[in-house]
Coordinates of N, CA and C in Angstrom, one line a residue:
X1 N -44.6 114.5 95.1 CA -43.8 113.6 94.1 C -43.4 112.4 94.7
X2 N -42.9 112.5 95.8 CA -42.2 111.5 96.5 C -43.3 110.4 96.9
X3 N -44.5 110.8 97.2 CA -45.6 109.8 97.7 C -46.0 109.2 96.4
X4 N -46.0 109.6 95.3 CA -46.4 109.0 94.0 C -45.2 107.8 93.8
X5 N -44.1 108.2 93.9 CA -43.0 107.3 93.7 C -43.1 106.0 94.7
X6 N -43.2 106.4 95.8 CA -43.6 105.4 96.9 C -44.7 104.3 96.5
X7 N -45.8 105.0 96.2 CA -47.0 104.2 95.6 C -46.7 103.4 94.5
X8 N -45.9 103.8 93.5 CA -45.4 103.1 92.5 C -44.6 101.8 92.9
X9 N -43.7 102.1 93.9 CA -42.7 101.0 94.4 C -43.7 100.0 95.0
X10 N -44.6 100.5 95.6 CA -45.5 99.6 96.4 C -46.4 98.6 95.7
X11 N -46.8 99.3 94.5 CA -47.5 98.3 93.4 C -46.7 97.5 92.7
X12 N -45.5 98.0 92.5 CA -44.6 96.9 91.8 C -44.1 95.7 92.6
X13 N -44.2 95.9 93.9 CA -43.8 94.8 94.8 C -45.1 93.8 95.0
X14 N -46.0 94.2 94.5 CA -47.4 93.4 94.5 C -47.5 92.5 93.2
X15 N -46.6 92.8 92.1 CA -46.5 92.2 90.9 C -46.0 90.6 91.1
X16 N -46.6 89.8 90.5 CA -46.0 88.4 90.6 C -46.0 87.7 89.1
X17 N -44.6 87.4 88.9 CA -44.4 86.7 87.6 C -44.6 85.3 87.9
X18 N -45.7 84.7 87.2 CA -45.9 83.2 87.3 C -44.9 82.4 86.5
X19 N -44.1 83.1 85.6 CA -43.3 82.3 84.7 C -43.8 81.3 83.8
X20 N -45.1 81.6 83.3 CA -45.6 80.7 82.1 C -45.3 81.4 80.9
X21 N -44.7 80.4 80.0 CA -44.4 80.7 78.7 C -44.8 79.6 77.7
X22 N -45.2 79.7 76.5 CA -45.5 78.5 75.6 C -44.4 77.6 75.4
X23 N -44.6 76.3 75.7 CA -43.6 75.3 75.3 C -44.0 74.2 74.5
X24 N -43.2 74.0 73.5 CA -43.8 72.7 72.5 C -43.6 71.4 73.3
X25 N -44.3 70.4 73.3 CA -44.0 69.1 73.8 C -44.6 69.0 75.1
X26 N -45.0 70.1 75.6 CA -45.5 69.6 76.9 C -47.0 68.7 77.1
X27 N -47.8 68.6 76.0 CA -48.9 67.8 76.1 C -48.7 66.8 74.8
X28 N -49.4 65.6 75.0 CA -49.5 64.7 73.9 C -50.4 65.2 72.9
X29 N -50.5 64.8 71.7 CA -51.4 65.1 70.7 C -51.2 66.6 70.2
X30 N -50.0 67.3 70.4 CA -49.8 68.6 69.8 C -49.6 68.6 68.3
X31 N -49.1 67.5 67.7 CA -48.9 67.4 66.3 C -50.3 67.3 65.5
X32 N -51.2 66.5 66.3 CA -52.6 66.2 65.7 C -53.3 67.4 65.7
X33 N -53.3 68.1 66.9 CA -54.1 69.3 66.9 C -53.5 70.2 65.8
X34 N -52.4 70.4 65.5 CA -51.7 71.3 64.5 C -52.3 70.8 63.2
X35 N -52.6 69.6 62.9 CA -53.1 69.1 61.5 C -54.5 69.3 61.6
X36 N -55.2 69.2 62.7 CA -56.8 69.6 62.6 C -56.8 70.9 62.3
X37 N -56.2 71.8 63.0 CA -56.3 73.4 62.8 C -56.0 73.6 61.4
X38 N -54.8 73.0 60.7 CA -54.4 73.4 59.5 C -55.4 72.9 58.5
X39 N -56.2 71.7 58.8 CA -57.2 71.3 57.9 C -58.4 72.2 57.9
X40 N -58.8 72.7 59.2 CA -59.8 73.6 59.3 C -59.7 75.1 58.5
X41 N -58.3 75.4 58.5 CA -57.9 76.4 57.8 C -58.1 76.2 56.2
X42 N -57.7 75.1 55.9 CA -57.9 74.8 54.4 C -59.1 74.7 54.0
X43 N -60.1 74.0 54.8 CA -61.5 74.0 54.4 C -62.1 75.5 54.3
X44 N -61.7 76.5 55.2 CA -62.1 77.8 55.3 C -61.8 78.5 54.0
X45 N -60.5 78.4 53.5 CA -60.0 78.9 52.4 C -60.6 78.5 51.2
X46 N -61.0 77.0 51.1 CA -61.7 76.5 49.9 C -63.1 77.3 50.0
X47 N -63.8 77.1 51.2 CA -65.2 77.7 51.1 C -65.1 79.3 50.9
X48 N -64.1 80.1 51.3 CA -63.8 81.4 50.8 C -64.0 81.5 49.2
X49 N -63.1 80.7 48.6 CA -63.2 80.7 47.3 C -64.6 80.7 46.7
X50 N -65.1 79.6 47.1 CA -66.7 79.4 46.7 C -67.4 80.5 47.0
X51 N -67.3 81.2 48.0 CA -68.0 82.5 48.3 C -67.6 83.6 47.2
X52 N -66.5 83.7 46.9 CA -66.0 84.8 46.1 C -66.8 84.4 44.8
X53 N -66.7 83.2 44.4 CA -67.4 83.0 43.0 C -68.7 83.2 43.0
X54 N -69.4 82.7 44.1 CA -70.9 83.2 44.2 C -71.3 84.7 44.2
X55 N -70.3 85.2 45.1 CA -70.3 86.7 45.0 C -70.1 87.5 43.5
X56 N -69.5 87.1 43.0 CA -69.0 87.3 41.5 C -70.2 87.3 40.7
X57 N -70.8 86.1 40.8 CA -71.8 85.5 40.1 C -72.9 86.5 40.3
X58 N -73.1 86.7 41.6 CA -74.5 87.7 42.1 C -74.0 89.2 41.5
X59 N -73.1 89.6 41.6 CA -72.5 90.8 41.1 C -73.0 91.1 39.7
X60 N -72.3 90.2 38.8 CA -72.5 90.1 37.3 C -74.0 90.1 37.1
X61 N -74.9 89.1 37.8 CA -76.3 89.1 37.4 C -77.0 90.3 37.7
X62 N -76.6 90.9 38.8 CA -77.2 92.1 39.3 C -76.9 93.4 38.4
X63 N -75.8 93.3 37.9 CA -75.2 94.4 36.9 C -76.1 94.2 35.6
X64 N -76.1 93.0 35.1 CA -76.7 92.8 33.7 C -78.1 92.8 33.6
X65 N -78.8 92.6 34.9 CA -80.3 92.6 35.0 C -80.9 93.8 35.5
X66 N -79.9 94.8 35.8 CA -80.4 96.0 36.3 C -80.8 96.3 37.7
X67 N -80.5 95.1 38.4 CA -80.9 94.9 39.9 C -79.7 95.6 41.0
X68 N -80.0 96.7 41.1 CA -78.9 97.5 41.8 C -78.7 96.9 43.1
X69 N -79.7 96.3 43.7 CA -79.6 95.6 45.2 C -78.7 94.3 45.0
X70 N -78.9 93.7 44.1 CA -78.1 92.5 43.8 C -76.8 92.7 43.5
X71 N -76.5 93.7 42.7 CA -75.0 94.0 42.3 C -74.3 94.6 43.5
X72 N -75.1 95.4 44.4 CA -74.5 95.9 45.6 C -74.1 94.8 46.6
X73 N -75.1 93.8 46.7 CA -74.8 92.5 47.6 C -73.6 91.7 47.0
X74 N -73.7 91.7 45.9 CA -72.6 91.0 45.0 C -71.3 91.6 45.4
X75 N -71.2 92.8 45.3 CA -69.8 93.7 45.6 C -69.6 93.4 47.1
X76 N -70.6 93.6 47.9 CA -70.3 93.4 49.3 C -69.9 91.9 49.7
X77 N -70.5 91.0 49.0 CA -69.9 89.6 49.2 C -68.5 89.4 48.8
X78 N -68.2 90.1 47.8 CA -66.6 89.9 47.3 C -65.6 90.4 48.3
X79 N -66.2 91.6 48.8 CA -65.3 92.4 49.9 C -65.1 91.7 51.0
X80 N -66.3 91.0 51.5 CA -66.3 90.2 52.8 C -65.4 89.1 52.5
X81 N -65.5 88.3 51.3 CA -64.7 87.1 51.0 C -63.2 87.4 50.8
X82 N -63.0 88.6 50.5 CA -61.6 89.1 50.3 C -61.0 89.1 51.7
X83 N -61.7 89.9 52.7 CA -61.5 90.1 53.9 C -61.0 88.9 54.7
X84 N -62.0 88.0 54.6 CA -61.9 86.6 55.1 C -60.8 85.9 54.7
X85 N -60.2 86.0 53.3 CA -59.1 85.2 52.8 C -57.8 85.9 53.2
X86 N -58.0 87.4 53.6 CA -56.8 88.0 54.2 C -56.4 87.2 55.6
X87 N -57.6 87.5 56.4 CA -57.4 86.9 57.8 C -57.0 85.7 57.9
X88 N -57.6 84.7 56.9 CA -57.1 83.1 57.2 C -55.5 83.1 56.7
X89 N -55.3 83.8 55.6 CA -53.8 83.8 55.2 C -53.0 84.4 56.3
X90 N -53.2 85.5 57.1 CA -52.6 86.0 57.9 C -52.6 85.7 59.2
X91 N -53.5 84.7 59.7 CA -53.6 84.2 60.9 C -52.7 83.9 61.8
X92 N -51.7 83.0 61.2 CA -50.5 82.5 61.7 C -49.5 83.7 62.2
X93 N -49.4 84.4 61.2 CA -48.6 85.6 61.3 C -49.1 86.8 62.4
X94 N -50.5 86.9 62.3 CA -51.0 87.8 63.4 C -50.9 87.4 64.9
X95 N -51.1 86.0 65.0 CA -51.0 85.5 66.2 C -49.5 85.6 66.6
X96 N -48.6 85.2 66.0 CA -47.1 85.3 66.5 C -46.7 86.7 66.7
X97 N -47.3 87.7 65.9 CA -46.9 89.0 66.1 C -47.4 89.5 67.4
X98 N -48.7 89.3 67.9 CA -49.3 89.9 69.0 C -48.9 89.0 70.1
X99 N -48.5 87.6 70.0 CA -48.0 86.8 70.8 C -46.4 87.4 71.5
X100 N -45.8 87.8 70.5 CA -44.4 88.4 70.8 C -44.6 89.7 71.3
X101 N -45.6 90.3 70.9 CA -45.9 92.0 71.3 C -46.3 91.6 72.8
X102 N -47.0 90.4 73.2 CA -47.5 90.3 74.7 C -46.4 90.0 75.5
X103 N -45.4 89.4 75.0 CA -44.1 89.1 76.0 C -43.2 90.2 76.4
X104 N -43.5 91.4 75.7 CA -42.8 92.8 75.9 C -43.6 93.5 77.1
X105 N -44.6 93.1 77.5 CA -45.6 93.8 78.4 C -44.9 93.5 79.8
X106 N -44.7 94.4 80.7 CA -44.0 94.2 81.8 C -44.9 94.9 83.1

């Protein structure tokens, strides 16, 4: 048991903290990068709304025409578009959550 403790202490002495943390204002162009990413997110949300509309039309067409394959693909498209919308809306919060979680790793 004592050899296990000694081994753990030896490994802990090998660990090195580089002291790196996210800092705002370190590089020029950060505000432009934020605007570009926000614009890409907006474009993706608009495209997702379009995909949801197309999936709804395919779903309805498949249902009313008796094409079970098209109906199933429409349902699948609606679910995928909903999942994408969820991820796009939660992206900032998810990254912040996991970034904060990562700072607790020792």
